[in-house]
Amino acid sequence: MTISLSEDERALVDRFEQAGQGHVFRFLDRLDAAGREALFRQTEEIDLTRVAELAATAGAPPRAPGNLEPATVLRPDELPGDELREARERGEDLLARGTVAALLVAGGQATRLGYDGPKGAYPLGPVSGRTLFEWFAGRLRALADRHGRPVPLYVMTSEATHEATVEYFRSRDWLGLGEEGVKLFRQGMAPALDDDGRLLLESPGRVFVAPNGHGGVFEALQEHGILDELDARGLAEIFYFQVDNALVRIADPVFLGLHHGAAAGMSTKVVEKTDPAEKVGVVVRRDGHLEVVEYSELSEAQMEERGPDGRLRYGAGNIAIHAIRTDFARRVAEGGELPFHCARKAVPHVDADGAPVRPASPNATKFERFVFDALPLTESSVTLAVRREEEFAPVKNAEGSDSPETARAALTNRARRWCEEAGLSVGLHGEGVAFDLELDPEFVLDAADVRRRLRQASP
Ligand code: UD1
């Protein structure tokens, strides 16, 4: 069968052929009109110059290790009391002036968790079964109540999670945040390349693409007009967090205040890594520039090395919470300089006959940008150490470490500690818990709130 192509379609096919990617159209004659239309629409969006750059990246040798030094980390218990108070007040002032937006990245596919839906819809409340999205929304409602101004929520989704996430929020009346209080936008996608630098077809009528990494957030904020919107709404600071952290203290005023006080472009929260083998990235200085290195990039000796205080020398564990100034985000987006990281993966595709192939071992390279690669671009930055048990309980795996079970236990333990600090004995001692405990995130924002609520209950 011969297919007649329009001039534009012919030009598109020619461009792909010249770039050595003409094979993506090899099944055109097997597709119906709608299938062809969909393939043309998809391929029109593929930037062939970028594909060539990605192919060069995949073939490049790994970067030199450089000269690593630990980052300077602020520890709240080592800060003078008045500095801490000043930071808190500064952060509270930012919130009271309505200058802070929350930015949630939720475009990942939750493959390790094995959950069939957006990760944020995963039920996690130890008692209530509240989902991660409900935890976040409860805290945002409480912040609006406490400071008198809302913290609007921006959620980055991807092709993989967008529809289901929109449906989740819509069908639950935007979780009480108002439709204007939540904005969902899609991140970009990136292709995978085989060992010859060729695009893969996931089906005869579709090129394989995957979310381009959380570092795609800068480009996506710009492309969807959100940076302009943030400016127009006076939202000068962005509190960035990941969908998988059940303990995240969204828009924590101390962090925002320290970041703002240092006129920082981008700041990071870290927890002290105690187990050298823990799989978190660490904030370091490489050749003088602040950076996150992934655990896989550190040598065994570097992972184990300790300073004179007995702490791991490279122990500032990245918990993927950042404060980002809106104008810095714009600078990063406009610069378009964040590198792509390569990962070898087994990518299902169709072969030259159109038959499906499910490779058992890696057959292609996927490309992702990482948000923390913007850190070296900021002149000033705060790296704030926080207590793991108060702020970091990621849900990554279905079982074992970093699973729903460990996150629920962390929520229960934190609730117990907050109650006990307020003088309310809940009859639990030590780390092992006998029953589940949960504090409504809208009712109590922090330990001090438990005391306040108790006073209200018995004046
Ligand atoms: C990440 C960090 C690691 C940090 C750890 C803390 C990287 C490479 N590493 O690890 O330094 O210590 O979190 O928990 O990020 N996402 C998108 N779009 C994408 C990919 C991911 O929005 O294209 C979102 C996910 O929905 C999730 C977050 O980014 O909210 C983290 O992604 P994930 O790939 O699970 O990060 P980790 O490898 O676990």
Short mmCIF file of C-alpha atoms and ligand atoms in Angstrom, two decimals:
data_model
loop_
_atom_site.label_atom_id
_atom_site.label_comp_id
_atom_site.label_asym_id
_atom_site.label_seq_id
_atom_site.Cartn_x
_atom_site.Cartn_y
_atom_site.Cartn_z
CA MET A 1 0.00 0.00 0.00
CA THR A 2 1.33 3.43 -0.81
CA ILE A 3 0.37 6.24 1.44
CA SER A 4 0.12 9.74 0.20
CA LEU A 5 1.66 12.19 2.58
CA SER A 6 1.03 15.90 2.87
CA GLU A 7 3.95 18.23 2.22
CA ASP A 8 4.48 18.76 5.95
CA GLU A 9 4.37 15.04 6.66
CA ARG A 10 6.88 14.34 3.90
CA ALA A 11 9.18 17.05 5.27
CA LEU A 12 8.93 15.51 8.73
CA VAL A 13 9.79 12.03 7.44
CA ASP A 14 12.72 13.52 5.49
CA ARG A 15 14.06 15.27 8.59
CA PHE A 16 13.98 12.00 10.53
CA GLU A 17 15.64 10.16 7.65
CA GLN A 18 18.44 12.71 7.46
CA ALA A 19 18.98 12.35 11.20
CA GLY A 20 19.24 8.56 10.84
CA GLN A 21 15.90 8.08 12.61
CA GLY A 22 13.68 7.34 9.59
CA HIS A 23 12.88 3.86 10.95
CA VAL A 24 10.26 5.34 13.28
CA PHE A 25 8.01 5.63 10.21
CA ARG A 26 8.65 2.10 8.93
CA PHE A 27 5.17 0.89 9.90
CA LEU A 28 3.23 3.82 8.44
CA ASP A 29 1.46 1.58 5.95
CA ARG A 30 0.21 -0.64 8.76
CA LEU A 31 -1.40 2.24 10.64
CA ASP A 32 -4.88 3.59 10.03
CA ALA A 33 -5.39 7.31 9.44
CA ALA A 34 -5.78 8.04 13.17
CA GLY A 35 -2.65 6.03 14.01
CA ARG A 36 -0.61 7.88 11.41
CA GLU A 37 -1.93 11.20 12.62
CA ALA A 38 -0.93 10.31 16.21
CA LEU A 39 2.58 9.29 15.14
CA PHE A 40 3.07 12.49 13.16
CA ARG A 41 1.83 14.52 16.11
CA GLN A 42 4.24 12.77 18.45
CA THR A 43 7.27 12.94 16.17
CA GLU A 44 6.70 16.62 15.42
CA GLU A 45 7.38 17.25 19.09
CA ILE A 46 10.69 15.37 19.06
CA ASP A 47 13.66 17.71 18.90
CA LEU A 48 16.18 15.93 16.67
CA THR A 49 19.03 18.23 17.67
CA ARG A 50 18.43 17.24 21.26
CA VAL A 51 18.28 13.56 20.27
CA ALA A 52 21.72 13.93 18.69
CA GLU A 53 23.00 15.60 21.87
CA LEU A 54 21.58 12.77 23.97
CA ALA A 55 23.28 10.20 21.76
CA ALA A 56 26.58 12.05 22.32
CA THR A 57 25.94 12.13 26.09
CA ALA A 58 25.29 8.39 26.16
CA GLY A 59 28.61 7.77 24.43
CA ALA A 60 30.63 10.18 26.57
CA PRO A 61 33.01 8.81 29.23
CA PRO A 62 31.87 9.27 32.87
CA ARG A 63 32.87 12.65 34.25
CA ALA A 64 36.05 12.98 36.26
CA PRO A 65 35.48 12.60 40.00
CA GLY A 66 36.86 16.09 40.71
CA ASN A 67 37.91 17.39 44.06
CA LEU A 68 35.22 16.63 46.65
CA GLU A 69 34.78 18.43 49.93
CA PRO A 70 31.92 18.33 52.40
CA ALA A 71 29.29 21.05 52.11
CA THR A 72 28.81 23.56 54.93
CA VAL A 73 25.75 22.38 56.81
CA LEU A 74 23.65 24.50 59.19
CA ARG A 75 22.44 22.57 62.22
CA PRO A 76 19.56 24.26 64.06
CA ASP A 77 20.77 23.00 67.47
CA GLU A 78 24.12 24.69 66.87
CA LEU A 79 22.60 28.01 65.81
CA PRO A 80 22.23 30.76 68.42
CA GLY A 81 18.60 30.93 69.65
CA ASP A 82 18.05 34.45 68.33
CA GLU A 83 19.20 33.48 64.82
CA LEU A 84 16.75 30.63 64.81
CA ARG A 85 13.95 32.84 66.07
CA GLU A 86 14.77 35.49 63.50
CA ALA A 87 14.72 32.87 60.72
CA ARG A 88 11.35 31.55 61.88
CA GLU A 89 9.87 35.04 62.02
CA ARG A 90 11.23 35.85 58.60
CA GLY A 91 9.71 32.68 57.18
CA GLU A 92 6.40 33.36 58.90
CA ASP A 93 6.41 36.84 57.44
CA LEU A 94 6.90 35.40 53.93
CA LEU A 95 3.91 33.15 54.54
CA ALA A 96 1.78 35.94 56.00
CA ARG A 97 2.53 38.08 52.96
CA GLY A 98 1.42 35.25 50.69
CA THR A 99 4.72 35.05 48.82
CA VAL A 100 5.26 31.26 49.00
CA ALA A 101 4.10 28.58 46.54
CA ALA A 102 4.38 24.81 47.09
CA LEU A 103 5.72 22.75 44.21
CA LEU A 104 5.19 19.01 44.28
CA VAL A 105 6.94 16.78 41.76
CA ALA A 106 4.78 13.78 41.04
CA GLY A 107 5.65 12.68 37.54
CA GLY A 108 7.46 9.47 38.49
CA GLN A 109 5.92 6.12 37.72
CA ALA A 110 6.04 4.47 41.17
CA THR A 111 7.40 1.28 39.60
CA ARG A 112 9.31 0.21 42.73
CA LEU A 113 6.20 0.63 44.89
CA GLY A 114 4.23 -1.43 42.41
CA TYR A 115 1.16 0.75 42.89
CA ASP A 116 -1.20 1.13 39.99
CA GLY A 117 -2.00 4.83 40.24
CA PRO A 118 -0.30 8.11 41.09
CA LYS A 119 1.89 7.63 44.17
CA GLY A 120 0.17 10.55 45.89
CA ALA A 121 -3.09 8.59 45.90
CA TYR A 122 -1.48 5.85 47.98
CA PRO A 123 -3.32 5.45 51.33
CA LEU A 124 -0.84 6.07 54.09
CA GLY A 125 -2.53 7.42 57.22
CA PRO A 126 -1.76 4.83 59.94
CA VAL A 127 -5.31 5.16 61.31
CA SER A 128 -7.34 7.07 58.73
CA GLY A 129 -5.85 5.69 55.53
CA ARG A 130 -5.31 9.30 54.38
CA THR A 131 -3.45 9.41 51.09
CA LEU A 132 -0.17 11.25 50.61
CA PHE A 133 -2.03 13.98 48.67
CA GLU A 134 -4.44 14.33 51.62
CA TRP A 135 -1.55 14.74 54.06
CA PHE A 136 -0.09 17.51 51.94
CA ALA A 137 -3.45 19.24 51.41
CA GLY A 138 -4.25 19.07 55.14
CA ARG A 139 -1.00 20.82 55.94
CA LEU A 140 -1.59 23.46 53.28
CA ARG A 141 -5.06 24.17 54.68
CA ALA A 142 -3.55 24.51 58.15
CA LEU A 143 -0.87 26.91 56.87
CA ALA A 144 -3.53 29.07 55.21
CA ASP A 145 -5.44 29.10 58.45
CA ARG A 146 -2.42 29.97 60.58
CA HIS A 147 -0.92 32.65 58.35
CA GLY A 148 -4.07 34.05 56.77
CA ARG A 149 -2.82 33.56 53.22
CA PRO A 150 -2.92 30.41 51.08
CA VAL A 151 0.18 28.58 49.88
CA PRO A 152 -0.95 27.61 46.35
CA LEU A 153 -0.03 24.11 45.27
CA TYR A 154 1.56 23.40 41.90
CA VAL A 155 1.83 19.74 40.98
CA MET A 156 4.09 18.51 38.23
CA THR A 157 2.75 15.35 36.61
CA SER A 158 3.86 13.48 33.51
CA GLU A 159 2.11 11.74 30.65
CA ALA A 160 2.16 8.69 32.90
CA THR A 161 0.40 10.32 35.85
CA HIS A 162 -1.45 13.39 34.58
CA GLU A 163 -4.97 12.14 33.84
CA ALA A 164 -5.23 10.05 36.99
CA THR A 165 -3.89 12.88 39.17
CA VAL A 166 -6.28 15.45 37.71
CA GLU A 167 -9.14 13.01 38.18
CA TYR A 168 -8.04 12.39 41.77
CA PHE A 169 -8.11 16.07 42.69
CA ARG A 170 -11.25 16.89 40.70
CA SER A 171 -13.29 14.05 42.10
CA ARG A 172 -12.31 15.06 45.67
CA ASP A 173 -13.20 18.69 45.22
CA TRP A 174 -9.54 19.77 45.04
CA LEU A 175 -9.00 18.46 48.57
CA GLY A 176 -10.47 21.61 50.04
CA LEU A 177 -7.82 23.84 48.45
CA GLY A 178 -10.17 25.34 45.87
CA GLU A 179 -9.70 24.85 42.15
CA GLU A 180 -7.63 28.06 42.04
CA GLY A 181 -5.46 26.70 44.86
CA VAL A 182 -4.15 23.72 42.88
CA LYS A 183 -2.59 23.72 39.44
CA LEU A 184 -1.43 20.56 37.70
CA PHE A 185 0.97 20.69 34.78
CA ARG A 186 2.84 18.09 32.77
CA GLN A 187 6.58 17.72 32.58
CA GLY A 188 8.34 16.96 29.32
CA MET A 189 9.30 13.55 28.05
CA ALA A 190 12.61 12.26 26.73
CA PRO A 191 13.22 9.40 24.31
CA ALA A 192 15.40 6.36 24.96
CA LEU A 193 18.14 5.41 22.53
CA ASP A 194 19.47 1.99 21.62
CA ASP A 195 23.19 1.26 21.43
CA ASP A 196 23.34 2.71 17.92
CA GLY A 197 21.78 5.97 19.06
CA ARG A 198 18.44 5.10 17.44
CA LEU A 199 15.00 5.88 18.81
CA LEU A 200 12.90 2.91 19.86
CA LEU A 201 9.32 2.26 18.86
CA GLU A 202 7.16 1.14 21.74
CA SER A 203 4.50 0.07 19.23
CA PRO A 204 4.31 0.39 15.43
CA GLY A 205 2.69 3.81 15.84
CA ARG A 206 4.50 5.28 18.84
CA VAL A 207 8.05 6.24 19.77
CA PHE A 208 9.10 5.22 23.27
CA VAL A 209 9.39 8.24 25.58
CA ALA A 210 9.61 8.54 29.38
CA PRO A 211 9.39 11.46 31.84
CA ASN A 212 12.51 13.62 31.53
CA GLY A 213 13.37 13.61 35.25
CA HIS A 214 12.38 15.99 38.04
CA GLY A 215 14.95 18.42 36.68
CA GLY A 216 12.49 18.89 33.81
CA VAL A 217 10.54 21.02 36.27
CA PHE A 218 12.28 24.28 35.35
CA GLU A 219 11.51 23.94 31.64
CA ALA A 220 7.95 22.79 32.40
CA LEU A 221 7.31 25.75 34.74
CA GLN A 222 8.35 28.06 31.98
CA GLU A 223 6.56 26.32 29.12
CA HIS A 224 3.26 26.24 30.98
CA GLY A 225 3.49 29.93 31.85
CA ILE A 226 3.75 29.16 35.55
CA LEU A 227 6.79 31.32 36.18
CA ASP A 228 4.83 34.28 34.80
CA GLU A 229 1.86 33.29 36.91
CA LEU A 230 4.04 33.08 40.05
CA ASP A 231 5.39 36.55 39.33
CA ALA A 232 1.92 37.93 38.72
CA ARG A 233 0.69 36.47 42.01
CA GLY A 234 3.69 37.76 43.95
CA LEU A 235 4.88 34.22 44.70
CA ALA A 236 8.61 34.93 44.95
CA GLU A 237 9.61 31.72 46.77
CA ILE A 238 8.92 28.11 45.87
CA PHE A 239 8.93 25.28 48.39
CA TYR A 240 9.82 22.17 46.36
CA PHE A 241 9.13 18.62 47.57
CA GLN A 242 8.68 15.04 46.33
CA VAL A 243 5.48 13.06 46.40
CA ASP A 244 7.06 10.19 48.32
CA ASN A 245 7.91 11.87 51.63
CA ALA A 246 5.20 11.26 54.22
CA LEU A 247 6.83 13.50 56.86
CA VAL A 248 7.55 16.55 54.71
CA ARG A 249 7.00 19.86 56.53
CA ILE A 250 5.75 21.86 53.60
CA ALA A 251 6.72 25.55 53.75
CA ASP A 252 8.65 25.16 56.99
CA PRO A 253 9.18 28.80 58.09
CA VAL A 254 12.67 28.25 59.58
CA PHE A 255 13.97 26.82 56.31
CA LEU A 256 12.27 29.52 54.24
CA GLY A 257 13.57 32.20 56.59
CA LEU A 258 17.18 30.99 56.49
CA HIS A 259 17.07 30.66 52.71
CA HIS A 260 15.57 34.11 52.27
CA GLY A 261 17.93 35.67 54.83
CA ALA A 262 20.91 34.31 52.88
CA ALA A 263 19.48 35.70 49.61
CA ALA A 264 19.83 32.16 48.30
CA GLY A 265 18.71 31.08 44.84
CA MET A 266 18.19 27.49 45.88
CA SER A 267 18.57 25.77 49.25
CA THR A 268 18.37 22.18 50.40
CA LYS A 269 17.29 20.21 53.45
CA VAL A 270 19.45 17.27 54.40
CA VAL A 271 19.45 14.57 57.07
CA GLU A 272 22.59 13.18 58.58
CA LYS A 273 23.47 9.95 56.88
CA THR A 274 24.47 7.45 59.54
CA ASP A 275 24.70 4.26 57.49
CA PRO A 276 27.44 4.71 54.85
CA ALA A 277 25.52 2.42 52.49
CA GLU A 278 22.23 4.35 52.67
CA LYS A 279 21.01 5.07 49.18
CA VAL A 280 20.58 8.82 49.24
CA GLY A 281 22.49 11.44 47.32
CA VAL A 282 24.74 13.72 49.39
CA VAL A 283 25.31 17.45 49.20
CA VAL A 284 29.00 18.19 48.65
CA ARG A 285 31.29 20.73 47.08
CA ARG A 286 32.90 19.50 43.90
CA ASP A 287 35.71 21.71 42.68
CA GLY A 288 34.25 24.48 44.84
CA HIS A 289 30.68 24.20 43.55
CA LEU A 290 27.75 22.99 45.61
CA GLU A 291 26.32 19.80 44.19
CA VAL A 292 24.46 16.58 44.98
CA VAL A 293 26.38 13.42 44.16
CA GLU A 294 24.44 10.21 43.95
CA TYR A 295 25.50 7.35 46.21
CA SER A 296 26.61 5.42 43.13
CA GLU A 297 29.17 8.12 42.34
CA LEU A 298 31.05 7.92 45.63
CA SER A 299 33.92 5.51 46.06
CA GLU A 300 33.71 3.06 48.95
CA ALA A 301 36.44 4.97 50.80
CA GLN A 302 34.55 8.26 50.38
CA MET A 303 31.34 6.64 51.59
CA GLU A 304 33.01 5.37 54.75
CA GLU A 305 35.23 8.36 55.53
CA ARG A 306 34.56 10.11 58.84
CA GLY A 307 35.53 13.56 60.14
CA PRO A 308 37.14 14.30 63.52
CA ASP A 309 33.64 14.60 65.06
CA GLY A 310 32.91 10.99 64.08
CA ARG A 311 30.29 12.01 61.52
CA LEU A 312 30.46 10.71 57.97
CA ARG A 313 32.48 13.22 55.98
CA TYR A 314 30.03 12.98 53.08
CA GLY A 315 26.96 12.59 55.25
CA ALA A 316 24.65 15.45 54.22
CA GLY A 317 21.90 13.17 52.87
CA ASN A 318 19.72 14.91 50.28
CA ILE A 319 16.01 14.58 51.13
CA ALA A 320 14.94 16.40 47.98
CA ILE A 321 13.37 19.38 49.71
CA HIS A 322 14.38 22.72 48.30
CA ALA A 323 13.52 26.36 48.62
CA ILE A 324 13.88 27.98 45.22
CA ARG A 325 13.56 31.67 44.42
CA THR A 326 11.20 32.15 41.50
CA ASP A 327 13.64 34.39 39.64
CA PHE A 328 16.37 31.76 40.08
CA ALA A 329 14.02 29.11 38.63
CA ARG A 330 13.52 31.39 35.62
CA ARG A 331 17.26 31.80 35.19
CA VAL A 332 17.72 28.02 35.20
CA ALA A 333 14.83 27.50 32.78
CA GLU A 334 16.11 30.14 30.37
CA GLY A 335 19.67 28.85 30.56
CA GLY A 336 18.54 25.34 29.60
CA GLU A 337 21.87 24.09 30.91
CA LEU A 338 21.00 21.24 33.23
CA PRO A 339 22.79 18.10 32.07
CA PHE A 340 21.05 14.86 31.20
CA HIS A 341 21.99 11.79 33.23
CA CYS A 342 22.05 8.43 31.48
CA ALA A 343 20.63 5.20 32.85
CA ARG A 344 20.86 1.84 31.11
CA LYS A 345 17.43 0.20 31.17
CA ALA A 346 15.53 -2.71 29.67
CA VAL A 347 13.10 -0.88 27.40
CA PRO A 348 10.23 -2.84 25.81
CA HIS A 349 9.89 -2.08 22.10
CA VAL A 350 8.92 -3.60 18.75
CA ASP A 351 11.49 -5.13 16.42
CA ALA A 352 11.93 -4.50 12.70
CA ASP A 353 8.95 -6.77 11.97
CA GLY A 354 6.76 -5.02 14.50
CA ALA A 355 6.89 -7.91 16.97
CA PRO A 356 6.98 -6.93 20.66
CA VAL A 357 10.30 -7.46 22.49
CA ARG A 358 10.61 -7.45 26.29
CA PRO A 359 14.34 -7.46 26.92
CA ALA A 360 15.56 -9.18 30.08
CA SER A 361 18.64 -6.98 30.33
CA PRO A 362 19.36 -3.32 29.53
CA ASN A 363 19.13 -2.60 25.82
CA ALA A 364 18.86 1.18 25.80
CA THR A 365 19.75 4.41 27.56
CA LYS A 366 17.15 6.60 29.23
CA PHE A 367 17.82 10.26 29.98
CA GLU A 368 16.79 12.34 32.98
CA ARG A 369 17.51 15.76 34.35
CA PHE A 370 17.84 16.21 38.11
CA VAL A 371 16.54 19.26 39.95
CA PHE A 372 19.59 19.43 42.19
CA ASP A 373 21.85 20.02 39.20
CA ALA A 374 20.69 23.63 39.50
CA LEU A 375 22.59 23.97 42.80
CA PRO A 376 25.99 24.81 41.26
CA LEU A 377 24.28 27.73 39.47
CA THR A 378 23.28 29.56 42.63
CA GLU A 379 25.67 32.07 44.19
CA SER A 380 24.24 31.60 47.63
CA SER A 381 22.61 28.55 49.20
CA VAL A 382 21.65 27.15 52.59
CA THR A 383 22.08 23.46 53.41
CA LEU A 384 19.96 22.84 56.47
CA ALA A 385 20.22 19.64 58.50
CA VAL A 386 16.94 18.42 59.95
CA ARG A 387 16.02 15.46 62.09
CA ARG A 388 15.22 12.43 59.99
CA GLU A 389 12.51 11.17 62.35
CA GLU A 390 10.75 14.54 62.09
CA GLU A 391 10.95 15.17 58.36
CA PHE A 392 11.95 12.25 56.19
CA ALA A 393 10.08 9.00 55.62
CA PRO A 394 10.10 8.17 51.92
CA VAL A 395 7.78 5.64 50.36
CA LYS A 396 9.79 3.99 47.60
CA ASN A 397 9.48 0.20 47.90
CA ALA A 398 6.53 -2.12 48.40
CA GLU A 399 8.20 -3.78 51.38
CA GLY A 400 11.20 -3.48 53.68
CA SER A 401 13.07 -0.20 53.98
CA ASP A 402 11.44 3.00 52.70
CA SER A 403 8.08 1.29 52.36
CA PRO A 404 4.50 2.19 53.40
CA GLU A 405 5.08 0.22 56.58
CA THR A 406 8.16 2.22 57.64
CA ALA A 407 6.47 5.50 56.67
CA ARG A 408 3.36 4.68 58.76
CA ALA A 409 5.57 3.79 61.73
CA ALA A 410 7.41 7.11 61.28
CA LEU A 411 4.09 8.99 61.28
CA THR A 412 2.96 7.18 64.42
CA ASN A 413 6.28 7.80 66.18
CA ARG A 414 6.28 11.48 65.30
CA ALA A 415 2.69 11.87 66.53
CA ARG A 416 3.64 10.14 69.77
CA ARG A 417 6.68 12.38 70.28
CA TRP A 418 4.68 15.54 69.64
CA CYS A 419 2.02 14.44 72.13
CA GLU A 420 4.59 13.53 74.76
CA GLU A 421 6.48 16.81 74.28
CA ALA A 422 3.18 18.56 75.00
CA GLY A 423 2.85 16.54 78.20
CA LEU A 424 0.20 14.21 76.83
CA SER A 425 1.10 10.66 77.60
CA VAL A 426 -0.11 8.25 74.99
CA GLY A 427 1.22 5.24 76.82
CA LEU A 428 3.86 4.29 74.32
CA HIS A 429 7.52 4.06 75.11
CA GLY A 430 10.64 3.35 73.13
CA GLU A 431 10.74 2.98 69.39
CA GLY A 432 8.51 -0.07 69.06
CA VAL A 433 4.88 0.97 68.90
CA ALA A 434 2.00 -1.10 70.15
CA PHE A 435 -0.70 0.74 68.21
CA ASP A 436 -1.05 3.26 65.46
CA LEU A 437 -1.44 6.93 66.17
CA GLU A 438 -2.20 9.76 63.81
CA LEU A 439 -2.55 13.52 64.14
CA ASP A 440 -4.78 15.29 61.66
CA PRO A 441 -2.35 17.47 59.64
CA GLU A 442 -4.97 20.23 59.47
CA PHE A 443 -5.47 20.21 63.22
CA VAL A 444 -1.80 20.25 64.21
CA LEU A 445 1.05 21.61 62.14
CA ASP A 446 3.84 20.88 64.61
CA ALA A 447 4.61 19.95 68.21
CA ALA A 448 3.77 23.45 69.45
CA ASP A 449 0.32 23.08 67.92
CA VAL A 450 -0.40 20.05 70.08
CA ARG A 451 0.21 22.22 73.18
CA ARG A 452 -1.97 24.98 71.74
CA ARG A 453 -4.81 22.57 71.00
CA LEU A 454 -4.57 21.08 74.48
CA ARG A 455 -4.81 24.54 76.04
CA GLN A 456 -7.83 25.31 73.87
CA ALA A 457 -9.46 22.07 74.97
CA SER A 458 -8.95 22.72 78.69
CA PRO A 459 -8.54 26.45 79.30
C1 UD1 B 1 15.79 10.84 44.99
C2 UD1 B 1 17.12 11.57 44.82
C3 UD1 B 1 18.09 11.28 45.94
C4 UD1 B 1 17.41 11.56 47.27
C5 UD1 B 1 16.10 10.77 47.38
C6 UD1 B 1 15.34 11.16 48.64
C7 UD1 B 1 17.35 11.50 42.40
C8 UD1 B 1 18.15 11.09 41.25
N1 UD1 B 1 17.76 11.14 43.58
O1 UD1 B 1 16.00 9.47 44.75
O2 UD1 B 1 19.25 12.11 45.84
O3 UD1 B 1 18.29 11.18 48.32
O4 UD1 B 1 15.24 11.07 46.28
O5 UD1 B 1 14.13 10.49 48.72
O6 UD1 B 1 16.38 12.19 42.29
N2 UD1 B 1 9.86 12.55 39.50
C9 UD1 B 1 9.18 13.32 38.59
N3 UD1 B 1 9.51 13.17 37.28
C10 UD1 B 1 10.47 12.32 36.84
C11 UD1 B 1 11.15 11.53 37.79
C12 UD1 B 1 10.82 11.67 39.11
O7 UD1 B 1 8.32 14.12 38.94
O8 UD1 B 1 10.70 12.27 35.64
C13 UD1 B 1 9.51 12.70 40.92
C14 UD1 B 1 8.85 11.48 41.51
O9 UD1 B 1 7.46 11.49 41.29
C15 UD1 B 1 9.24 11.61 42.96
C16 UD1 B 1 10.63 12.25 42.90
O10 UD1 B 1 10.71 12.87 41.66
O11 UD1 B 1 8.39 12.51 43.64
C17 UD1 B 1 11.80 11.29 43.17
O12 UD1 B 1 11.97 10.42 42.15
P1 UD1 B 1 12.75 9.05 42.28
O13 UD1 B 1 13.19 8.70 40.93
O14 UD1 B 1 11.90 8.09 43.01
O15 UD1 B 1 14.01 9.44 43.19
P2 UD1 B 1 15.02 8.49 43.95
O16 UD1 B 1 15.85 7.77 42.96
O17 UD1 B 1 14.31 7.66 44.92
#
